[in-house]
Short mmCIF file of C-alpha atoms (C1' of nucleotides) in Angstrom, two decimals:
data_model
loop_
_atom_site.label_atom_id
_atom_site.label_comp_id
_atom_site.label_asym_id
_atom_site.label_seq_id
_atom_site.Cartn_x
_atom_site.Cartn_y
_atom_site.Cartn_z
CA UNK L 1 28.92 9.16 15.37
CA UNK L 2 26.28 10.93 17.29
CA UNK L 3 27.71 14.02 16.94
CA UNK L 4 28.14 13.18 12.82
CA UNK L 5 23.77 12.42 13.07
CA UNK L 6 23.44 15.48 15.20
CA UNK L 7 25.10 18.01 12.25
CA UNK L 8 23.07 16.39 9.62
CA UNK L 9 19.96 16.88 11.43
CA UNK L 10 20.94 20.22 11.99
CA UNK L 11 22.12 21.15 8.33
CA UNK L 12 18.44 20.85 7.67
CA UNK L 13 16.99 22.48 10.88
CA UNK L 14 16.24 19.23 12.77
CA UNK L 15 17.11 18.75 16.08
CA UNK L 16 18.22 15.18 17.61
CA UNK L 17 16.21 13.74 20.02
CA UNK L 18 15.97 10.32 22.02
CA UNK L 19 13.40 8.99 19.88
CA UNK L 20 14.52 10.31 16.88
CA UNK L 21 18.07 8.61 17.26
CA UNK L 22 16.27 5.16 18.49
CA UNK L 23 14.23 4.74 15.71
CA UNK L 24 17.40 5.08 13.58
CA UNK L 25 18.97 2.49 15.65
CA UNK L 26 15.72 0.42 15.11
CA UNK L 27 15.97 0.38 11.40
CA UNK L 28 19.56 -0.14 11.32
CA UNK L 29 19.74 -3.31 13.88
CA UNK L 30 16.37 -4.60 12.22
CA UNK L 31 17.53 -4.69 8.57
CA UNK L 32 13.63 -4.82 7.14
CA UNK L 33 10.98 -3.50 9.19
CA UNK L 34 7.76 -2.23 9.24
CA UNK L 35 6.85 1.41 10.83
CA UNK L 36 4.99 -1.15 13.55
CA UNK L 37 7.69 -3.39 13.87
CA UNK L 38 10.25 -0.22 13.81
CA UNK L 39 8.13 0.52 17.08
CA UNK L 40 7.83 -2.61 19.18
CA UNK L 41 11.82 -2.61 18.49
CA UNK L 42 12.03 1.52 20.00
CA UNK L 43 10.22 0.08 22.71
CA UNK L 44 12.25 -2.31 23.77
CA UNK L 45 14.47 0.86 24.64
CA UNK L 46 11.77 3.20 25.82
CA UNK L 47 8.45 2.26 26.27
CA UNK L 48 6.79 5.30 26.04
CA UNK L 49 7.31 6.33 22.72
CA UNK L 50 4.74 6.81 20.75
CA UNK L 51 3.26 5.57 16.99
CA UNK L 52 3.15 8.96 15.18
CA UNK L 53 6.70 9.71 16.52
CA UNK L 54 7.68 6.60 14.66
CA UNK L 55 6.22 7.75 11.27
CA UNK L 56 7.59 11.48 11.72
CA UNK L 57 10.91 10.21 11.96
CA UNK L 58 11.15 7.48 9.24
CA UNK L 59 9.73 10.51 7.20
CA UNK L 60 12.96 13.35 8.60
CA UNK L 61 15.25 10.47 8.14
CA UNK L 62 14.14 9.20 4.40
CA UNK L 63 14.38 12.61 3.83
CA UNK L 64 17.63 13.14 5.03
CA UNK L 65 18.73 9.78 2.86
CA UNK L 66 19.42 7.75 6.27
CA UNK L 67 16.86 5.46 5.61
CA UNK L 68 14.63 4.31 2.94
CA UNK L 69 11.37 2.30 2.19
CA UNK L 70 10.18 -0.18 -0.41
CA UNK L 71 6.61 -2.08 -0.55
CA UNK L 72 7.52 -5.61 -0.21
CA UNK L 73 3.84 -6.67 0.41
CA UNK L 74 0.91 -5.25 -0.35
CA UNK L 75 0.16 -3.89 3.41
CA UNK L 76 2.99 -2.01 5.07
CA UNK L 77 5.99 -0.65 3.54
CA UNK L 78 9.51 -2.20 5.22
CA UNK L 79 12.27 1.10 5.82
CA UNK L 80 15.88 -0.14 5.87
CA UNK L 81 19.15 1.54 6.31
CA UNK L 82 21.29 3.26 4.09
CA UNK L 83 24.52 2.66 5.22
CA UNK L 84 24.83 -0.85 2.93
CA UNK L 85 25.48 -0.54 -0.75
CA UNK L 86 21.91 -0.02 -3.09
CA UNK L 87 19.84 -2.74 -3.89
CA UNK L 88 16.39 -3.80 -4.57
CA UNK L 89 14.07 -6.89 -3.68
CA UNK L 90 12.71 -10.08 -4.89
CA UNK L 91 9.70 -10.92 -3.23
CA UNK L 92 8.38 -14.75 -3.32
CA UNK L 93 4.76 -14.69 -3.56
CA UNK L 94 4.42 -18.28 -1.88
CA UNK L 95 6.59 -18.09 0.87
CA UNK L 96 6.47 -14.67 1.33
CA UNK L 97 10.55 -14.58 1.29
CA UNK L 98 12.90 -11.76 0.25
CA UNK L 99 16.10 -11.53 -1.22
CA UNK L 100 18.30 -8.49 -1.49
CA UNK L 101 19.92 -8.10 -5.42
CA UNK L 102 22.64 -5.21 -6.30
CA UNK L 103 21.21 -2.90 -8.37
CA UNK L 104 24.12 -3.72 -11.15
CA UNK L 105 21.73 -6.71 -11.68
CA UNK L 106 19.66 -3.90 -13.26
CA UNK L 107 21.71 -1.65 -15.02
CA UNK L 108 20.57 -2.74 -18.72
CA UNK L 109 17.09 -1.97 -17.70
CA UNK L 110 18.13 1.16 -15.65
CA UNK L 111 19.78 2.11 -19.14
CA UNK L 112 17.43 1.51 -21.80
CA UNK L 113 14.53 3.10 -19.56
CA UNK L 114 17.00 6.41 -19.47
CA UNK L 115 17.80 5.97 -23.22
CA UNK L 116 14.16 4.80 -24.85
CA UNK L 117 11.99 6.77 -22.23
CA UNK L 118 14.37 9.49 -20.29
CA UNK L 119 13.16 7.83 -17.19
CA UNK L 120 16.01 8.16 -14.38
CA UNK L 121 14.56 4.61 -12.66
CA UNK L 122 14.90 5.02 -8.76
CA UNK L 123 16.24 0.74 -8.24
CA UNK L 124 16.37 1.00 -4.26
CA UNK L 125 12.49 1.66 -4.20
CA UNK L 126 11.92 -1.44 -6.48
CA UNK L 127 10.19 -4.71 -5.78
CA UNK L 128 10.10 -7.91 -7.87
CA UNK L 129 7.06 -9.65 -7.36
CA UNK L 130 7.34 -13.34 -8.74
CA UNK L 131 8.28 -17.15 -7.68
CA UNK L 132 11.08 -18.19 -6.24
CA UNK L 133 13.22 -21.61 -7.06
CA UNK L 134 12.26 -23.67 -4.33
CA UNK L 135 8.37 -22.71 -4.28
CA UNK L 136 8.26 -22.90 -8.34
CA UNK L 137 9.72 -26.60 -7.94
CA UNK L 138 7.07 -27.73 -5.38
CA UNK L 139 4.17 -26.26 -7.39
CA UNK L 140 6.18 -28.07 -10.79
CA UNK L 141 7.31 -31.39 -8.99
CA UNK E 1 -18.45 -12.79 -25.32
CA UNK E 2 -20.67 -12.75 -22.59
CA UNK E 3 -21.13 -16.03 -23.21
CA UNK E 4 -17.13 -16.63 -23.14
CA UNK E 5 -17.02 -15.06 -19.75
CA UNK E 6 -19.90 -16.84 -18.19
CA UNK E 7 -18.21 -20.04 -19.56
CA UNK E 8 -14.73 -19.00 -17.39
CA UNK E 9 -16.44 -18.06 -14.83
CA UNK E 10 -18.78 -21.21 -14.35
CA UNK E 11 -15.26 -23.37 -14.87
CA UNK E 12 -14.64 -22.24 -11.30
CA UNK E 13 -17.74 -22.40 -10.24
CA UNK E 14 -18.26 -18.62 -10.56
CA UNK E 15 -21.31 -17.44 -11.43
CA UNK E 16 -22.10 -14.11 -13.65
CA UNK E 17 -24.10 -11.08 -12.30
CA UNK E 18 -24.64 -7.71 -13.68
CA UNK E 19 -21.76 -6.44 -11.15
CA UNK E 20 -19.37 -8.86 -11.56
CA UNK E 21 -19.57 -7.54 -15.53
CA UNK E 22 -19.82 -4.18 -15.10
CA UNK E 23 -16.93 -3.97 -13.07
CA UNK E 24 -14.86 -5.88 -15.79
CA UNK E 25 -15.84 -3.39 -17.94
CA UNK E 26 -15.06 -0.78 -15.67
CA UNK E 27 -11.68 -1.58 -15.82
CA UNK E 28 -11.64 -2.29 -19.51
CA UNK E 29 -12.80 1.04 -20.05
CA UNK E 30 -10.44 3.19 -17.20
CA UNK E 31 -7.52 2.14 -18.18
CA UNK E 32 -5.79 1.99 -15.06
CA UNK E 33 -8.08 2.76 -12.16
CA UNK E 34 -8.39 2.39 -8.34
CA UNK E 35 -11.05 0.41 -6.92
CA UNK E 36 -12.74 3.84 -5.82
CA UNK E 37 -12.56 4.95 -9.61
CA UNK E 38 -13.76 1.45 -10.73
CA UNK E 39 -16.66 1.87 -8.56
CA UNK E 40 -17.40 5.61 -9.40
CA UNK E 41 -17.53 4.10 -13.28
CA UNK E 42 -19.67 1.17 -12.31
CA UNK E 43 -22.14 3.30 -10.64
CA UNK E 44 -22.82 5.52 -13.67
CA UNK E 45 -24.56 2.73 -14.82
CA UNK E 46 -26.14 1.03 -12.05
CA UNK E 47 -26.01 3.70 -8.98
CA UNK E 48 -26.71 1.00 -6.07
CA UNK E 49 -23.40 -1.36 -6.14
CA UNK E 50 -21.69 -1.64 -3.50
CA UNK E 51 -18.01 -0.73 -2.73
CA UNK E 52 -17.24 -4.54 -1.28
CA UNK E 53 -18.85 -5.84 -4.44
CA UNK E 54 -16.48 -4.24 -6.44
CA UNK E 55 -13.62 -5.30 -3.89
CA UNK E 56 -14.89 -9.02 -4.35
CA UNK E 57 -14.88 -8.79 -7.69
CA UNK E 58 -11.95 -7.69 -8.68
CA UNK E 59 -10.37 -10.11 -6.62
CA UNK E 60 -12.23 -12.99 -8.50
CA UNK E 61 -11.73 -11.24 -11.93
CA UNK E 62 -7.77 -11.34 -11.12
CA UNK E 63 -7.60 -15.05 -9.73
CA UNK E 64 -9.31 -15.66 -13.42
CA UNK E 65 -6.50 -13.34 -15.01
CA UNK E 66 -9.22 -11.23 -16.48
CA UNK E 67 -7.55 -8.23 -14.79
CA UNK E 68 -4.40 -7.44 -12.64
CA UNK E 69 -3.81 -5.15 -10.65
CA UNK E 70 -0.01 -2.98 -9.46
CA UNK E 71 0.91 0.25 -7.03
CA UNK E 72 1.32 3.12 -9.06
CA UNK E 73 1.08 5.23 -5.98
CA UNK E 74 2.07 4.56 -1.99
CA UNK E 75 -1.60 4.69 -2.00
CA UNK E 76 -4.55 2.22 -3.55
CA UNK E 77 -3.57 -0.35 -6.19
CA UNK E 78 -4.23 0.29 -9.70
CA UNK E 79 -6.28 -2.09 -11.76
CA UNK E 80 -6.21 -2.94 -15.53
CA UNK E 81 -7.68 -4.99 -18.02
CA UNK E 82 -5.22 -8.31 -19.07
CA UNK E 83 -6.49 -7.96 -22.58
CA UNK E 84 -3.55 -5.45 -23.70
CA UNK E 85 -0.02 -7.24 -24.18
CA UNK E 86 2.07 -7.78 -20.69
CA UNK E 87 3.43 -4.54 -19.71
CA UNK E 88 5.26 -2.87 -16.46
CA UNK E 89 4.90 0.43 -15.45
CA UNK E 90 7.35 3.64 -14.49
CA UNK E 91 5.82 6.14 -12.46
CA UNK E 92 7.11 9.73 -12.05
CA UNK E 93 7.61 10.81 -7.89
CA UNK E 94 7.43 14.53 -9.31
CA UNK E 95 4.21 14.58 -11.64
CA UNK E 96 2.59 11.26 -10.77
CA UNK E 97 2.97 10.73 -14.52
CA UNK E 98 2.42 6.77 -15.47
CA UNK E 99 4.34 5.56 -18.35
CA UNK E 100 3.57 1.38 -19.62
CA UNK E 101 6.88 -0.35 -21.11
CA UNK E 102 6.43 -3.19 -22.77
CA UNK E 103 7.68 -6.56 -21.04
CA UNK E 104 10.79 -7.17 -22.92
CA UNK E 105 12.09 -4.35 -22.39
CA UNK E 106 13.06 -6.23 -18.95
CA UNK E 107 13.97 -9.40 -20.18
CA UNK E 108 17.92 -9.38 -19.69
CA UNK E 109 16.63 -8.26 -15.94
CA UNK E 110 14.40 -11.07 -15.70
CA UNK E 111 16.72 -13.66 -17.48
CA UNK E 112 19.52 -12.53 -14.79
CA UNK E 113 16.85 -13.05 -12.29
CA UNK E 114 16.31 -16.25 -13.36
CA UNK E 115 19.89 -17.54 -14.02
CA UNK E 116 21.43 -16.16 -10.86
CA UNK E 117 18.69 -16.74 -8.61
CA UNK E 118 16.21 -19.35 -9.99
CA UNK E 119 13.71 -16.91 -9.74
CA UNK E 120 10.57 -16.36 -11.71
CA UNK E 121 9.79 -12.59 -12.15
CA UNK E 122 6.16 -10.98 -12.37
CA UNK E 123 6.90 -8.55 -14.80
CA UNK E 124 3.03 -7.28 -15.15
CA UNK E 125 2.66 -6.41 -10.92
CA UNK E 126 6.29 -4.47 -11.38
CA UNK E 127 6.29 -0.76 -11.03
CA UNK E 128 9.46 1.16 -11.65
CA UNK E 129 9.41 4.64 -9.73
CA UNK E 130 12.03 7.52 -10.51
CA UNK E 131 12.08 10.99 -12.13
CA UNK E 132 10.59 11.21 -16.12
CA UNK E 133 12.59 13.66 -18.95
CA UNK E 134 10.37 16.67 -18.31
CA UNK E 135 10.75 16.88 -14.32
CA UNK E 136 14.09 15.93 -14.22
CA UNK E 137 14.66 18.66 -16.95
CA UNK E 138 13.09 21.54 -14.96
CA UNK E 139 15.22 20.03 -11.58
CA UNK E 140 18.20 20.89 -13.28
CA UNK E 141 17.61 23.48 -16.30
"C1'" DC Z 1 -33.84 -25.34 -4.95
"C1'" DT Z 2 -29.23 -24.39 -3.47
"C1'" DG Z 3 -25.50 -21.84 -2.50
"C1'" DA Z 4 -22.91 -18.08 -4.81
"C1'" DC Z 5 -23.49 -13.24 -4.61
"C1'" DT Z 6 -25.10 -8.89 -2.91
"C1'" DG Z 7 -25.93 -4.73 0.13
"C1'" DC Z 8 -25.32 -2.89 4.45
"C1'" DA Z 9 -23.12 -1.71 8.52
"C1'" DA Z 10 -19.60 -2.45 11.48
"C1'" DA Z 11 -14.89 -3.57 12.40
"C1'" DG Z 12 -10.02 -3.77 10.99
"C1'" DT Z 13 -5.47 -2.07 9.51
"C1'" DG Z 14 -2.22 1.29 8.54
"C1'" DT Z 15 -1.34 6.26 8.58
"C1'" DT Z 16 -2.07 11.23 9.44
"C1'" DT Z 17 -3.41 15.38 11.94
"C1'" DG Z 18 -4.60 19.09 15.53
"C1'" DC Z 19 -3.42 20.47 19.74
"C1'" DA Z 20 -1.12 21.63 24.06
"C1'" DC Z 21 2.97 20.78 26.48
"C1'" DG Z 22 8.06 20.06 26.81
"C1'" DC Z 23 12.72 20.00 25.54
"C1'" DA Z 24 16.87 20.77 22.20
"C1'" DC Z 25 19.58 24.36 20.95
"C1'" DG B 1 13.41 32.07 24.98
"C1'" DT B 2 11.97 30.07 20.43
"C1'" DG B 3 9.96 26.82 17.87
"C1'" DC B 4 10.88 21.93 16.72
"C1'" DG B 5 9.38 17.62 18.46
"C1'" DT B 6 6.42 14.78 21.31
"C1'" DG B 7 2.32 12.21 23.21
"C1'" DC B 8 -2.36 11.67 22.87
"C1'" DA B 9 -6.70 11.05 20.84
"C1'" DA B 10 -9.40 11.55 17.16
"C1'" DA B 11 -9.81 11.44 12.20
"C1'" DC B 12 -8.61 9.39 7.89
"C1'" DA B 13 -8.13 6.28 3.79
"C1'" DC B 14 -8.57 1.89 2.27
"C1'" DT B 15 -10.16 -2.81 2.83
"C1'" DT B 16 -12.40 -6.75 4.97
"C1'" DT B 17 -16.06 -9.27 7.35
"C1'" DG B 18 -20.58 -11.09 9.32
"C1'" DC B 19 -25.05 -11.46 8.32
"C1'" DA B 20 -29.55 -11.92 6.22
"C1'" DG B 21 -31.80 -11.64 2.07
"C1'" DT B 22 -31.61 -12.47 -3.21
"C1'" DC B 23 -30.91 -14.34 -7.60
"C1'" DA B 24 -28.15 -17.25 -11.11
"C1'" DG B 25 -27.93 -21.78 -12.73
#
DNA sequence: CTGACTGCAAAGTGTTTGCACGCAC
DNA sequence: GTGCGTGCAAACACTTTGCAGTCAG
C-alpha cells in the first residue's frame, strides 16, 4: 500500500517522503481535522516536523484526490480522507456538531443546478449551516 | 427609513451613528462585498472610518438580520444586504464567477434534511462550489 | 450624563513564502 | 547528481481586542 502511494506520487513527479506519508496517515486516522490538528497528530510520530510541511502536503495530496477539505466553521478548514464514499456536512450552529450525509441526499439539487444553471455542483466541498434537532428543541421547549 | 432603522436598532439597545449607516449602505449598494470592499465604499464618503468599525458593525447589522454574510471564496466572507428575497449562492473554482439561486430551488434538499435528520438548514449562509457551463465547456471542448 | 461607539495601535490566528540545506530517486 | 521536499523565520491576510476619548439618546 506504500508502494501503491509511492506510484501515484510519482505519476505526477512527487516523491514520498516521511512526512508526506504521515500526514496522510494523520488525516486518515483523524477523520476531520484541521491543518493544526493534522500537525499535533504528525507529531505524535515525529516531532520535528514542521507547520508549512503540513500545508504543502494537504495541498500535493488534495491535488492528487487523496484527501479533501470543506469549511465547517468559519476559521480553519477540516481535510478528510478519500477513501470513504462522498458526502457533505451539516454543521449545527449551537453545538457546533457535524454530521456526515451521502451526497444522494442531494442529487435533485445537484440536478436542477446542472439542468436550470449548467452548474456541475462539487457536493464533497459543501457545508450546511443550520440547527440541529436537539438544539432547535431546547431553544423551542 | 432612517427613522425605521434607528427604531431596530434602539430595540436592542443599539444606537445609530453615521458609520453604523454608511456601512449598511455599503453593503446595500456592493452587492456582495468583503469587509475590505465594504470599507473601501464607506470611505468614499467619510475617509476616516475605521476598519474595526466596519468589522463591529457588520456584526451588529447581521445579529439584527439587516445583512448576512457567506464564503464565496477560501478567503474573506462576503456580505449582502437581507432586503433581496433568500437566496444561496454557486461559485465557479475556474472563473470565480458567483451565481444567486433562489431558495427553493433547495427545498426537496432541505425538506430531506429535515425529515431524515431533524435538521433545520440555513439556506441563505450556503454556498455551492463546482465548475459553471462556460469553464466546464472550454475543459472539455 | 451615561455608556454605546469610535479610532488607533497592538496582538492574534491561520496561512504562505524565500531561502539554504538535505534526501528521494 | 538533480531537483523535489524540508525546516526555519519572516511576511502575509484577515480579524479581534484594550484603551481612552467622544457622541447619541
Amino acid at each position: 500500500m506504500t508502494d501503491d502511494l509511492r506510484r501515484r506520487l510519482a505519476g505526477r513527479g512527487y516523491r514520498l517522503t516521511p512526512q508526506r506519508e504521515l500526514v496522510l496517515r494523520a488525516v486518515e486516522s483523524l477523520g476531520h481535522a484541521t491543518p493544526d490538528e493534522v500537525l499535533a497528530e504528525v507529531r505524535q510520530h515525529s516531532s520535528a516536523v514542521n507547520v508549512s510541511t503540513v500545508y504543502r502536503n494537504l495541498e500535493v495530496l488534495e491535488e492528487l484526490g487523496l484527501v479533501r477539505h470543506a469549511h465547517l466553521s468559519d476559521r480553519a478548514p477540516t481535510y478528510h480522507s478519500v477513501t470513504d464514499h462522498e458526502h457533505f456536512h451539516l454543521v449545527c450552529r449551537s453545538c457546533r456538531g457535524v454530521v456526515s450525509v451521502g451526497a444522494e441526499a442531494a442529487s435533485v439539487l445537484t440536478g436542477r443546478l446542472a439542468d436550470e444553471h449548467g452548474f456541475t455542483a462539487d457536493i464533497g466541498h459543501l457545508t450546511v449551516f443550520g440547527t440541529c434537532a436537539e438544539c432547535a428543541r431546547e431553544e423551542n421547549p
